Amino acid sequence: MVLSGASGWRLREAPLFNRAQSASFWGMQQRSVQNCLDFDFVCSRREPSVVAIAAITTRSTTGATTRSSFLSTSKCLTQCANIPDASVMVNFASLRSAYDSTLEALQFPQIRVIAIIAEGIPENLSRRLALRAAEKSVTRHRAGHCPAPWPYVSRSGGMSNELNNIIALECRRRVLEGVAIGGDRDIPDSTFLDHLLRYQADPGAQMLVVLGEVGRSRGIGALPTPCADGRITKPMVAWCIGTCAGLLGSEVQFGHAGACANSGQETASAKNAALAAAGAHVPASFDQLGETIRASTKIWSAAASLLPKEEPAPPTVPMDYSWARELGLIRKPQLVHDVNLRLSAARSCCTPGVPITEIINRDFGIGGRITAPRSQALTTPSLCARAGKDLIRRRSATAPPKQFSHGVDTGLIPMEFVNEMRKRVELIMGIGHRVKSINNPDMRVEILKKFALENFPASPMLHYALEVEKITTSKKPNLILNVDGMIGVAYADEFIEIGALNGMFVLGRSMGFIGHYLDQRRLKQGLYRHPWDDISYVMPEQSQWAPW
Protein backbone atom coordinates (compact mmCIF):
# COMPACT_ATOMS: atom_id res chain seq x y z
CA MET A 1 0.00 0.00 0.00
CA VAL A 2 1.47 3.36 -1.03
CA LEU A 3 0.85 6.78 0.46
CA SER A 4 2.11 10.05 -0.98
CA GLY A 5 1.66 13.76 -0.46
CA ALA A 6 -1.74 15.28 -1.18
CA SER A 7 -0.62 16.75 -4.48
CA GLY A 8 1.69 13.85 -5.25
CA TRP A 9 4.63 16.16 -5.97
CA ARG A 10 7.02 14.44 -3.58
CA LEU A 11 6.17 11.02 -4.98
CA ARG A 12 6.73 12.08 -8.58
CA GLU A 13 9.71 14.38 -8.27
CA ALA A 14 12.46 11.74 -8.18
CA PRO A 15 13.07 7.98 -7.97
CA LEU A 16 12.29 6.57 -4.57
CA PHE A 17 15.44 4.48 -4.41
CA ASN A 18 19.13 4.60 -5.28
CA ARG A 19 22.20 2.52 -4.54
CA ALA A 20 23.39 4.83 -1.77
CA GLN A 21 20.23 4.57 0.35
CA SER A 22 20.00 2.52 3.50
CA ALA A 23 17.04 1.14 5.41
CA SER A 24 15.99 0.36 8.95
CA PHE A 25 13.76 -2.54 9.99
CA TRP A 26 10.99 -2.36 12.55
CA GLY A 27 10.82 -5.80 14.14
CA MET A 28 13.42 -8.44 14.90
CA GLN A 29 13.35 -10.09 11.47
CA GLN A 30 16.89 -11.38 11.13
CA ARG A 31 16.08 -13.71 8.24
CA SER A 32 14.73 -10.81 6.19
CA VAL A 33 17.80 -8.76 7.07
CA GLN A 34 20.01 -11.60 5.91
CA ASN A 35 18.11 -11.83 2.62
CA CYS A 36 18.70 -8.11 2.03
CA LEU A 37 22.40 -8.48 2.78
CA ASP A 38 22.64 -11.45 0.42
CA PHE A 39 21.03 -9.31 -2.28
CA ASP A 40 23.55 -6.55 -1.55
CA PHE A 41 26.34 -9.07 -2.02
CA VAL A 42 24.97 -10.31 -5.35
CA CYS A 43 24.57 -6.71 -6.56
CA SER A 44 28.16 -5.92 -5.49
CA ARG A 45 26.99 -3.22 -3.12
CA ARG A 46 29.84 -2.21 -0.84
CA GLU A 47 27.82 -0.96 2.12
CA PRO A 48 24.94 -2.94 3.66
CA SER A 49 21.47 -1.67 2.80
CA VAL A 50 20.11 -2.49 6.27
CA VAL A 51 21.75 -0.40 8.96
CA ALA A 52 19.42 -0.66 11.94
CA ILE A 53 16.75 -2.78 13.60
CA ALA A 54 14.20 -1.12 15.87
CA ALA A 55 12.20 -3.53 17.99
CA ILE A 56 10.18 -3.52 21.19
CA THR A 57 11.94 -5.84 23.62
CA THR A 58 11.39 -6.82 27.21
CA ARG A 59 12.31 -4.31 29.88
CA SER A 60 15.43 -6.23 30.84
CA THR A 61 16.83 -5.75 27.32
CA THR A 62 15.40 -2.35 26.39
CA GLY A 63 17.86 -0.10 24.60
CA ALA A 64 20.46 -0.55 21.92
CA THR A 65 21.26 -4.22 21.36
CA THR A 66 23.31 -6.00 18.74
CA ARG A 67 22.26 -8.68 16.27
CA SER A 68 24.69 -10.47 13.97
CA SER A 69 24.06 -10.88 10.24
CA PHE A 70 26.40 -11.75 7.42
CA LEU A 71 27.52 -9.78 4.38
CA SER A 72 29.41 -12.25 2.19
CA THR A 73 31.52 -14.27 4.64
CA SER A 74 32.29 -11.41 7.01
CA LYS A 75 30.05 -10.38 9.85
CA CYS A 76 28.01 -7.20 9.72
CA LEU A 77 26.57 -6.11 13.07
CA THR A 78 23.20 -4.44 12.87
CA GLN A 79 23.03 -1.87 15.66
CA CYS A 80 19.57 -1.29 17.06
CA ALA A 81 19.61 2.48 17.27
CA ASN A 82 18.35 5.53 15.42
CA ILE A 83 20.49 5.91 12.28
CA PRO A 84 20.07 9.39 10.71
CA ASP A 85 21.10 8.20 7.23
CA ALA A 86 18.36 5.57 6.92
CA SER A 87 15.70 7.09 4.64
CA VAL A 88 13.68 3.87 4.19
CA MET A 89 11.91 1.91 6.91
CA VAL A 90 10.49 -1.60 6.47
CA ASN A 91 7.78 -2.13 9.06
CA PHE A 92 7.29 -5.79 10.02
CA ALA A 93 4.90 -4.98 12.86
CA SER A 94 1.67 -6.94 13.09
CA LEU A 95 -1.64 -5.37 12.11
CA ARG A 96 -2.26 -4.60 15.79
CA SER A 97 0.85 -2.44 16.17
CA ALA A 98 1.61 -1.35 12.59
CA TYR A 99 -0.40 1.87 13.00
CA ASP A 100 1.39 3.06 16.15
CA SER A 101 4.86 2.14 14.88
CA THR A 102 4.25 3.90 11.55
CA LEU A 103 3.09 7.06 13.32
CA GLU A 104 6.23 6.97 15.41
CA ALA A 105 8.39 6.56 12.30
CA LEU A 106 6.71 9.55 10.66
CA GLN A 107 8.21 11.76 13.36
CA PHE A 108 11.69 11.32 11.90
CA PRO A 109 12.23 13.77 9.01
CA GLN A 110 14.91 11.66 7.29
CA ILE A 111 12.45 8.84 6.51
CA ARG A 112 11.03 9.22 2.99
CA VAL A 113 9.67 5.72 2.38
CA ILE A 114 7.86 3.37 4.75
CA ALA A 115 7.09 -0.18 3.63
CA ILE A 116 4.36 -1.81 5.72
CA ILE A 117 4.17 -5.59 5.52
CA ALA A 118 1.00 -6.10 7.57
CA GLU A 119 -2.36 -6.49 5.85
CA GLY A 120 -5.78 -6.00 7.36
CA ILE A 121 -5.16 -2.63 9.03
CA PRO A 122 -8.59 -1.05 9.72
CA GLU A 123 -9.66 1.43 7.07
CA ASN A 124 -10.06 4.35 9.46
CA LEU A 125 -6.48 3.87 10.67
CA SER A 126 -5.25 3.57 7.08
CA ARG A 127 -6.94 6.88 6.26
CA ARG A 128 -5.22 8.53 9.20
CA LEU A 129 -1.88 7.18 8.04
CA ALA A 130 -2.61 8.50 4.55
CA LEU A 131 -3.30 11.95 5.98
CA ARG A 132 -0.19 12.00 8.15
CA ALA A 133 1.98 10.72 5.30
CA ALA A 134 0.58 13.45 3.06
CA GLU A 135 1.52 16.06 5.65
CA LYS A 136 5.03 14.62 5.93
CA SER A 137 5.36 13.83 2.18
CA VAL A 138 6.28 10.25 3.01
CA THR A 139 5.58 7.31 0.72
CA ARG A 140 4.23 4.13 2.28
CA HIS A 141 4.51 0.97 0.20
CA ARG A 142 6.28 -2.29 -0.51
CA ALA A 143 9.05 -2.10 -3.14
CA GLY A 144 12.46 -3.22 -4.44
CA HIS A 145 15.16 -1.73 -6.69
CA CYS A 146 17.74 -2.81 -9.25
CA PRO A 147 19.19 -0.62 -12.05
CA ALA A 148 17.49 -1.31 -15.42
CA PRO A 149 14.96 0.27 -17.85
CA TRP A 150 11.97 -1.80 -16.62
CA PRO A 151 9.87 -0.46 -13.71
CA TYR A 152 6.59 -2.05 -12.68
CA VAL A 153 3.59 -1.39 -10.45
CA SER A 154 1.58 -4.22 -8.91
CA ARG A 155 -1.37 -4.39 -6.58
CA SER A 156 -0.19 -7.55 -4.84
CA GLY A 157 3.10 -7.88 -3.00
CA GLY A 158 3.15 -11.61 -3.67
CA MET A 159 2.58 -11.13 -7.40
CA SER A 160 5.39 -8.59 -7.49
CA ASN A 161 7.76 -11.49 -6.86
CA GLU A 162 6.27 -13.20 -9.90
CA LEU A 163 6.86 -10.07 -11.98
CA ASN A 164 10.48 -9.98 -10.85
CA ASN A 165 10.80 -13.58 -11.97
CA ILE A 166 9.12 -12.99 -15.36
CA ILE A 167 11.12 -9.89 -16.22
CA ALA A 168 14.47 -11.22 -14.98
CA LEU A 169 14.33 -14.84 -16.14
CA GLU A 170 11.98 -15.00 -19.10
CA CYS A 171 12.76 -11.60 -20.61
CA ARG A 172 16.43 -11.47 -19.58
CA ARG A 173 15.92 -7.94 -18.25
CA ARG A 174 16.47 -6.26 -14.93
CA VAL A 175 13.94 -4.37 -12.86
CA LEU A 176 14.45 -0.65 -12.34
CA GLU A 177 11.94 -0.36 -9.53
CA GLY A 178 9.08 -2.53 -8.35
CA VAL A 179 6.24 -1.17 -6.26
CA ALA A 180 3.36 -3.14 -4.77
CA ILE A 181 0.75 -0.66 -3.61
CA GLY A 182 -1.09 -3.21 -1.45
CA GLY A 183 -4.17 -5.34 -1.50
CA ASP A 184 -6.32 -3.88 1.28
CA ARG A 185 -9.54 -2.01 0.63
CA ASP A 186 -9.64 1.10 -1.51
CA ILE A 187 -8.53 4.11 0.54
CA PRO A 188 -7.20 7.52 -0.60
CA ASP A 189 -3.55 6.48 -0.93
CA SER A 190 -1.22 6.51 -3.94
CA THR A 191 -2.44 4.70 -7.04
CA PHE A 192 -1.09 3.03 -10.16
CA LEU A 193 -1.27 6.40 -11.90
CA ASP A 194 0.90 8.14 -9.30
CA HIS A 195 3.80 5.80 -9.93
CA LEU A 196 3.32 5.57 -13.69
CA LEU A 197 3.49 9.35 -13.97
CA ARG A 198 6.67 9.26 -11.91
CA TYR A 199 8.11 6.63 -14.25
CA GLN A 200 7.00 8.73 -17.23
CA ALA A 201 9.11 11.61 -15.92
CA ASP A 202 12.08 9.38 -15.07
CA PRO A 203 14.56 9.21 -18.00
CA GLY A 204 15.86 5.89 -16.69
CA ALA A 205 12.47 4.21 -17.13
CA GLN A 206 11.96 3.22 -20.77
CA MET A 207 9.06 0.73 -20.66
CA LEU A 208 6.33 0.22 -18.07
CA VAL A 209 4.71 -2.92 -16.65
CA VAL A 210 1.41 -2.87 -14.75
CA LEU A 211 -0.26 -5.82 -13.02
CA GLY A 212 -3.69 -5.11 -11.55
CA GLU A 213 -6.67 -7.15 -10.49
CA VAL A 214 -10.44 -7.30 -10.61
CA GLY A 215 -12.35 -4.59 -8.67
CA ARG A 216 -11.40 -1.08 -7.57
CA SER A 217 -12.27 1.37 -10.32
CA ARG A 218 -9.76 3.85 -8.80
CA GLY A 219 -6.88 1.47 -9.56
CA ILE A 220 -5.86 0.08 -12.92
CA GLY A 221 -9.27 0.97 -14.33
CA ALA A 222 -8.27 4.64 -14.34
CA LEU A 223 -5.23 4.12 -16.61
CA PRO A 224 -6.84 4.22 -20.10
CA THR A 225 -7.55 7.96 -19.78
CA PRO A 226 -3.92 9.12 -19.21
CA CYS A 227 -2.77 6.74 -21.95
CA ALA A 228 -5.23 8.27 -24.39
CA ASP A 229 -4.66 11.94 -23.49
CA GLY A 230 -0.87 11.72 -23.75
CA ARG A 231 0.17 11.90 -20.11
CA ILE A 232 1.66 8.42 -20.46
CA THR A 233 3.56 7.96 -23.72
CA LYS A 234 6.10 5.29 -22.89
CA PRO A 235 5.36 1.71 -24.01
CA MET A 236 3.33 -0.10 -21.38
CA VAL A 237 2.52 -3.79 -20.90
CA ALA A 238 -0.55 -4.23 -18.71
CA TRP A 239 -2.63 -7.11 -17.45
CA CYS A 240 -5.52 -7.35 -15.00
CA ILE A 241 -5.85 -10.61 -13.05
CA GLY A 242 -9.27 -12.14 -12.52
CA THR A 243 -10.57 -12.90 -16.02
CA CYS A 244 -11.71 -16.32 -14.81
CA ALA A 245 -14.49 -14.61 -12.83
CA GLY A 246 -16.56 -14.43 -16.02
CA LEU A 247 -16.75 -18.23 -16.08
CA LEU A 248 -18.45 -18.34 -12.69
CA GLY A 249 -22.14 -17.97 -12.09
CA SER A 250 -21.83 -15.18 -9.52
CA GLU A 251 -19.29 -12.62 -8.33
CA VAL A 252 -16.44 -14.05 -6.28
CA GLN A 253 -14.30 -12.40 -3.63
CA PHE A 254 -10.68 -13.05 -4.57
CA GLY A 255 -7.75 -12.98 -2.16
CA HIS A 256 -7.52 -9.25 -1.49
CA ALA A 257 -10.13 -7.26 0.37
CA GLY A 258 -11.29 -5.24 -2.63
CA ALA A 259 -10.78 -7.89 -5.34
CA CYS A 260 -14.45 -8.18 -6.24
CA ALA A 261 -16.28 -6.61 -9.20
CA ASN A 262 -19.37 -4.65 -8.20
CA SER A 263 -20.08 -3.48 -11.75
CA GLY A 264 -19.22 -4.41 -15.32
CA GLN A 265 -16.46 -1.78 -15.50
CA GLU A 266 -14.68 -3.36 -12.53
CA THR A 267 -14.32 -6.78 -14.15
CA ALA A 268 -10.85 -7.83 -15.27
CA SER A 269 -11.99 -8.43 -18.86
CA ALA A 270 -13.43 -4.91 -19.17
CA LYS A 271 -10.26 -3.34 -17.79
CA ASN A 272 -8.01 -5.34 -20.13
CA ALA A 273 -10.14 -4.34 -23.12
CA ALA A 274 -10.02 -0.65 -22.13
CA LEU A 275 -6.24 -0.77 -21.70
CA ALA A 276 -5.77 -2.40 -25.10
CA ALA A 277 -7.99 0.23 -26.72
CA ALA A 278 -5.88 2.98 -25.11
CA GLY A 279 -2.69 1.61 -26.68
CA ALA A 280 -1.25 -0.62 -23.97
CA HIS A 281 0.20 -4.01 -24.85
CA VAL A 282 -2.24 -6.49 -23.28
CA PRO A 283 -1.54 -10.24 -23.55
CA ALA A 284 -4.25 -12.79 -24.20
CA SER A 285 -3.67 -14.37 -20.79
CA PHE A 286 -1.35 -14.14 -17.83
CA ASP A 287 0.67 -17.06 -19.19
CA GLN A 288 1.60 -14.88 -22.19
CA LEU A 289 2.64 -11.87 -20.09
CA GLY A 290 6.34 -12.74 -20.31
CA GLU A 291 6.13 -13.27 -24.06
CA THR A 292 4.39 -9.91 -24.50
CA ILE A 293 7.06 -8.14 -22.44
CA ARG A 294 9.79 -9.85 -24.44
CA ALA A 295 8.22 -8.91 -27.79
CA SER A 296 7.68 -5.30 -26.69
CA THR A 297 11.28 -5.12 -25.55
CA LYS A 298 12.56 -6.25 -28.96
CA ILE A 299 10.44 -3.65 -30.76
CA TRP A 300 11.55 -0.86 -28.42
CA SER A 301 15.23 -1.89 -28.53
CA ALA A 302 15.20 -1.97 -32.34
CA ALA A 303 13.54 1.43 -32.55
CA ALA A 304 16.00 2.93 -30.07
CA SER A 305 18.99 1.14 -31.68
CA LEU A 306 20.02 -0.27 -28.33
CA LEU A 307 22.11 -3.37 -27.80
CA PRO A 308 21.57 -5.56 -24.73
CA LYS A 309 24.24 -5.07 -22.10
CA GLU A 310 26.34 -8.01 -21.07
CA GLU A 311 25.40 -9.07 -17.56
CA PRO A 312 28.31 -9.90 -15.25
CA ALA A 313 28.16 -13.26 -13.53
CA PRO A 314 26.76 -12.78 -10.02
CA PRO A 315 28.95 -13.94 -7.14
CA THR A 316 28.01 -17.08 -5.25
CA VAL A 317 26.17 -16.40 -2.01
CA PRO A 318 27.57 -18.42 0.89
CA MET A 319 25.15 -21.08 2.10
CA ASP A 320 23.80 -20.84 5.64
CA TYR A 321 25.10 -23.49 7.99
CA SER A 322 21.64 -24.73 9.00
CA TRP A 323 20.56 -25.13 5.36
CA ALA A 324 23.80 -26.90 4.38
CA ARG A 325 23.44 -29.25 7.33
CA GLU A 326 19.85 -30.05 6.38
CA LEU A 327 20.97 -30.88 2.84
CA GLY A 328 23.68 -33.16 4.19
CA LEU A 329 26.53 -31.14 2.66
CA ILE A 330 28.46 -30.63 5.88
CA ARG A 331 28.92 -32.35 9.22
CA LYS A 332 29.96 -31.11 12.60
CA PRO A 333 31.15 -33.06 15.64
CA GLN A 334 28.82 -32.92 18.62
CA LEU A 335 30.04 -30.89 21.57
CA VAL A 336 27.65 -32.42 24.10
CA HIS A 337 27.05 -36.16 24.51
CA ASP A 338 23.98 -37.33 26.37
CA VAL A 339 21.59 -40.32 26.38
CA ASN A 340 18.89 -38.93 28.65
CA LEU A 341 16.85 -37.25 25.90
CA ARG A 342 17.36 -36.65 22.20
CA LEU A 343 15.54 -35.36 19.10
CA SER A 344 14.46 -37.78 16.42
CA ALA A 345 14.63 -37.07 12.69
CA ALA A 346 11.12 -35.64 12.95
CA ARG A 347 12.34 -33.28 15.75
CA SER A 348 10.24 -35.01 18.40
CA CYS A 349 11.77 -35.84 21.77
CA CYS A 350 12.87 -39.43 22.37
CA THR A 351 14.27 -41.17 25.43
CA PRO A 352 16.71 -44.01 24.60
CA GLY A 353 14.83 -45.94 21.92
CA VAL A 354 11.33 -44.83 22.99
CA PRO A 355 9.39 -41.78 21.68
CA ILE A 356 8.48 -39.35 24.43
CA THR A 357 4.83 -39.44 23.35
CA GLU A 358 4.71 -43.13 24.23
CA ILE A 359 6.19 -42.40 27.64
CA ILE A 360 3.64 -39.66 28.23
CA ASN A 361 0.73 -41.97 27.46
CA ARG A 362 1.81 -44.40 30.17
CA ASP A 363 0.41 -44.10 33.67
CA PHE A 364 3.33 -42.39 35.40
CA GLY A 365 1.29 -39.55 36.86
CA ILE A 366 0.98 -36.02 35.51
CA GLY A 367 4.15 -34.63 37.10
CA GLY A 368 6.44 -37.43 36.01
CA ARG A 369 4.95 -37.64 32.56
CA ILE A 370 5.13 -33.98 31.68
CA THR A 371 7.84 -32.17 33.60
CA ALA A 372 10.59 -34.77 34.10
CA PRO A 373 11.93 -34.77 30.48
CA ARG A 374 14.35 -31.93 29.91
CA SER A 375 15.83 -31.17 26.48
CA GLN A 376 19.60 -31.44 26.15
CA ALA A 377 19.44 -28.24 24.07
CA LEU A 378 19.14 -26.48 27.44
CA THR A 379 22.68 -27.46 28.41
CA THR A 380 23.19 -25.58 31.68
CA PRO A 381 23.04 -28.71 33.90
CA SER A 382 25.50 -30.45 31.58
CA LEU A 383 27.85 -27.46 31.58
CA CYS A 384 27.74 -27.28 35.37
CA ALA A 385 28.56 -30.99 35.58
CA ARG A 386 31.47 -30.63 33.16
CA ALA A 387 32.75 -27.63 35.13
CA GLY A 388 32.77 -29.62 38.38
CA LYS A 389 29.82 -27.78 39.95
CA ASP A 390 27.34 -29.64 42.11
CA LEU A 391 23.75 -30.21 41.03
CA ILE A 392 22.13 -28.16 43.80
CA ARG A 393 23.55 -24.90 42.43
CA ARG A 394 21.82 -25.44 39.11
CA ARG A 395 18.28 -26.28 40.22
CA SER A 396 15.75 -23.47 39.77
CA ALA A 397 11.99 -23.15 39.88
CA THR A 398 9.70 -21.65 37.29
CA ALA A 399 7.72 -18.64 38.49
CA PRO A 400 3.94 -19.05 38.59
CA PRO A 401 2.22 -17.62 35.50
CA LYS A 402 0.15 -14.91 37.14
CA GLN A 403 -0.42 -12.90 33.98
CA PHE A 404 -3.37 -14.96 32.75
CA SER A 405 -4.95 -14.72 36.20
CA HIS A 406 -4.62 -10.94 36.01
CA GLY A 407 -6.37 -10.90 32.64
CA VAL A 408 -9.25 -13.06 33.85
CA ASP A 409 -9.66 -11.32 37.21
CA THR A 410 -9.71 -7.83 35.69
CA GLY A 411 -12.20 -8.80 33.00
CA LEU A 412 -9.89 -8.13 30.05
CA ILE A 413 -10.84 -9.85 26.83
CA PRO A 414 -7.90 -11.76 25.25
CA MET A 415 -7.22 -9.04 22.67
CA GLU A 416 -7.13 -6.36 25.39
CA PHE A 417 -4.81 -8.58 27.43
CA VAL A 418 -2.37 -8.97 24.51
CA ASN A 419 -2.44 -5.24 23.78
CA GLU A 420 -1.84 -4.40 27.44
CA MET A 421 1.19 -6.69 27.61
CA ARG A 422 2.56 -5.12 24.44
CA LYS A 423 2.13 -1.60 25.84
CA ARG A 424 3.84 -2.67 29.07
CA VAL A 425 6.70 -4.11 26.97
CA GLU A 426 6.43 -7.47 28.73
CA LEU A 427 6.52 -10.98 27.35
CA ILE A 428 3.46 -13.17 27.84
CA MET A 429 4.88 -15.94 29.99
CA GLY A 430 3.89 -19.40 28.83
CA ILE A 431 3.58 -18.31 25.19
CA GLY A 432 6.22 -19.18 22.59
CA HIS A 433 8.46 -22.09 21.63
CA ARG A 434 11.83 -22.27 19.88
CA VAL A 435 11.07 -25.48 17.96
CA LYS A 436 7.36 -26.25 18.10
CA SER A 437 4.64 -24.26 16.35
CA ILE A 438 0.96 -24.40 15.50
CA ASN A 439 1.95 -26.55 12.51
CA ASN A 440 4.18 -28.81 14.62
CA PRO A 441 2.47 -28.89 18.03
CA ASP A 442 4.03 -30.06 21.28
CA MET A 443 2.40 -33.40 22.09
CA ARG A 444 2.86 -32.80 25.81
CA VAL A 445 0.67 -29.73 25.55
CA GLU A 446 -1.91 -31.56 23.45
CA ILE A 447 -2.17 -34.43 25.95
CA LEU A 448 -2.37 -32.06 28.91
CA LYS A 449 -4.98 -29.96 27.16
CA LYS A 450 -7.12 -33.00 26.42
CA PHE A 451 -6.78 -34.24 30.00
CA ALA A 452 -7.77 -30.88 31.49
CA LEU A 453 -10.75 -30.32 29.20
CA GLU A 454 -12.09 -33.83 29.77
CA ASN A 455 -11.50 -34.19 33.52
CA PHE A 456 -11.51 -30.75 35.12
CA PRO A 457 -14.98 -29.57 36.21
CA ALA A 458 -14.14 -26.08 34.90
CA SER A 459 -11.12 -24.60 33.18
CA PRO A 460 -11.70 -20.87 32.58
CA MET A 461 -7.98 -20.07 32.70
CA LEU A 462 -7.19 -22.67 30.06
CA HIS A 463 -9.92 -21.41 27.73
CA TYR A 464 -8.63 -17.86 28.23
CA ALA A 465 -5.07 -18.92 27.41
CA LEU A 466 -6.23 -20.74 24.29
CA GLU A 467 -7.96 -17.58 23.06
CA VAL A 468 -4.74 -15.64 23.67
CA GLU A 469 -2.89 -18.32 21.70
CA LYS A 470 -5.18 -17.73 18.72
CA ILE A 471 -4.15 -14.06 18.71
CA THR A 472 -0.42 -14.64 19.14
CA THR A 473 -0.21 -17.42 16.53
CA SER A 474 -1.86 -15.13 14.01
CA LYS A 475 1.34 -13.07 14.24
CA LYS A 476 3.87 -15.93 14.39
CA PRO A 477 3.13 -19.66 14.25
CA ASN A 478 5.59 -20.46 17.06
CA LEU A 479 3.83 -18.21 19.60
CA ILE A 480 1.91 -21.18 20.99
CA LEU A 481 0.92 -22.10 24.53
CA ASN A 482 3.99 -24.04 25.68
CA VAL A 483 4.13 -26.79 28.27
CA ASP A 484 5.06 -24.41 31.10
CA GLY A 485 2.12 -22.19 30.28
CA MET A 486 -0.20 -25.17 29.91
CA ILE A 487 0.68 -26.53 33.33
CA GLY A 488 0.47 -23.06 34.80
CA VAL A 489 -3.04 -22.26 33.57
CA ALA A 490 -4.23 -25.74 34.56
CA TYR A 491 -3.07 -25.22 38.15
CA ALA A 492 -3.60 -21.49 38.46
CA ASP A 493 -7.22 -21.60 39.59
CA GLU A 494 -6.47 -23.20 42.97
CA PHE A 495 -2.75 -23.47 43.59
CA ILE A 496 -1.18 -20.30 42.27
CA GLU A 497 -1.16 -18.48 45.61
CA ILE A 498 0.08 -21.30 47.87
CA GLY A 499 3.05 -22.10 45.64
CA ALA A 500 2.10 -25.65 44.64
CA LEU A 501 3.03 -24.91 41.04
CA ASN A 502 6.55 -23.90 42.04
CA GLY A 503 7.01 -27.08 44.01
CA MET A 504 5.87 -29.26 41.15
CA PHE A 505 8.25 -27.57 38.73
CA VAL A 506 11.18 -27.87 41.14
CA LEU A 507 10.50 -31.59 41.52
CA GLY A 508 9.86 -32.34 37.86
CA ARG A 509 12.70 -30.26 36.45
CA SER A 510 15.11 -31.61 39.06
CA MET A 511 14.39 -35.09 37.73
CA GLY A 512 15.45 -33.97 34.27
CA PHE A 513 18.50 -32.13 35.60
CA ILE A 514 19.63 -35.21 37.52
CA GLY A 515 19.52 -37.32 34.37
CA HIS A 516 21.66 -34.89 32.37
CA TYR A 517 24.07 -34.31 35.23
CA LEU A 518 24.70 -38.01 35.83
CA ASP A 519 25.10 -38.66 32.11
CA GLN A 520 27.86 -36.07 31.85
CA ARG A 521 29.70 -37.54 34.83
CA ARG A 522 29.25 -41.13 33.65
CA LEU A 523 30.47 -40.31 30.13
CA LYS A 524 33.51 -38.51 31.63
CA GLN A 525 32.93 -35.33 29.63
CA GLY A 526 35.61 -32.67 29.99
CA LEU A 527 35.26 -28.94 30.55
CA TYR A 528 33.01 -27.42 27.89
CA ARG A 529 34.55 -24.80 25.63
CA HIS A 530 32.40 -22.93 23.17
CA PRO A 531 33.67 -22.84 19.54
CA TRP A 532 35.61 -19.68 18.74
CA ASP A 533 33.96 -19.26 15.34
CA ASP A 534 30.56 -19.04 17.04
CA ILE A 535 31.51 -15.97 19.09
CA SER A 536 30.87 -12.45 17.79
CA TYR A 537 33.03 -9.75 19.37
CA VAL A 538 31.36 -6.36 19.79
CA MET A 539 34.05 -3.73 20.20
CA PRO A 540 33.46 -0.06 21.11
CA GLU A 541 34.37 2.73 18.76
CA GLN A 542 38.03 3.70 18.93
CA SER A 543 37.14 7.22 20.06
CA GLN A 544 35.50 5.80 23.18
CA TRP A 545 38.61 4.15 24.56
CA ALA A 546 41.69 5.32 22.65
CA PRO A 547 43.92 7.69 24.69
CA TRP A 548 44.77 9.81 21.61
PDB file of C-alpha atoms in Angstrom, residues 355-374 443-445 447-448 483 504 507-509 511-512:
ATOM      1  CA  PRO A 355       9.392 -41.777  21.682  1.00  0.00           C
ATOM      2  CA  ILE A 356       8.477 -39.353  24.428  1.00  0.00           C
ATOM      3  CA  THR A 357       4.829 -39.440  23.348  1.00  0.00           C
ATOM      4  CA  GLU A 358       4.714 -43.128  24.229  1.00  0.00           C
ATOM      5  CA  ILE A 359       6.191 -42.401  27.638  1.00  0.00           C
ATOM      6  CA  ILE A 360       3.639 -39.656  28.226  1.00  0.00           C
ATOM      7  CA  ASN A 361       0.730 -41.967  27.457  1.00  0.00           C
ATOM      8  CA  ARG A 362       1.812 -44.402  30.170  1.00  0.00           C
ATOM      9  CA  ASP A 363       0.408 -44.101  33.666  1.00  0.00           C
ATOM     10  CA  PHE A 364       3.326 -42.386  35.400  1.00  0.00           C
ATOM     11  CA  GLY A 365       1.289 -39.546  36.859  1.00  0.00           C
ATOM     12  CA  ILE A 366       0.984 -36.016  35.513  1.00  0.00           C
ATOM     13  CA  GLY A 367       4.154 -34.629  37.105  1.00  0.00           C
ATOM     14  CA  GLY A 368       6.437 -37.433  36.014  1.00  0.00           C
ATOM     15  CA  ARG A 369       4.948 -37.636  32.558  1.00  0.00           C
ATOM     16  CA  ILE A 370       5.130 -33.980  31.676  1.00  0.00           C
ATOM     17  CA  THR A 371       7.841 -32.168  33.601  1.00  0.00           C
ATOM     18  CA  ALA A 372      10.585 -34.770  34.095  1.00  0.00           C
ATOM     19  CA  PRO A 373      11.929 -34.767  30.476  1.00  0.00           C
ATOM     20  CA  ARG A 374      14.352 -31.931  29.909  1.00  0.00           C
ATOM     21  CA  MET A 443       2.396 -33.397  22.089  1.00  0.00           C
ATOM     22  CA  ARG A 444       2.862 -32.801  25.807  1.00  0.00           C
ATOM     23  CA  VAL A 445       0.668 -29.727  25.547  1.00  0.00           C
ATOM     24  CA  ILE A 447      -2.174 -34.434  25.946  1.00  0.00           C
ATOM     25  CA  LEU A 448      -2.368 -32.061  28.910  1.00  0.00           C
ATOM     26  CA  VAL A 483       4.133 -26.792  28.275  1.00  0.00           C
ATOM     27  CA  MET A 504       5.870 -29.259  41.154  1.00  0.00           C
ATOM     28  CA  LEU A 507      10.503 -31.592  41.516  1.00  0.00           C
ATOM     29  CA  GLY A 508       9.865 -32.338  37.857  1.00  0.00           C
ATOM     30  CA  ARG A 509      12.703 -30.261  36.454  1.00  0.00           C
ATOM     31  CA  MET A 511      14.393 -35.091  37.728  1.00  0.00           C
ATOM     32  CA  GLY A 512      15.451 -33.969  34.268  1.00  0.00           C
TER      33      GLY A 512
END
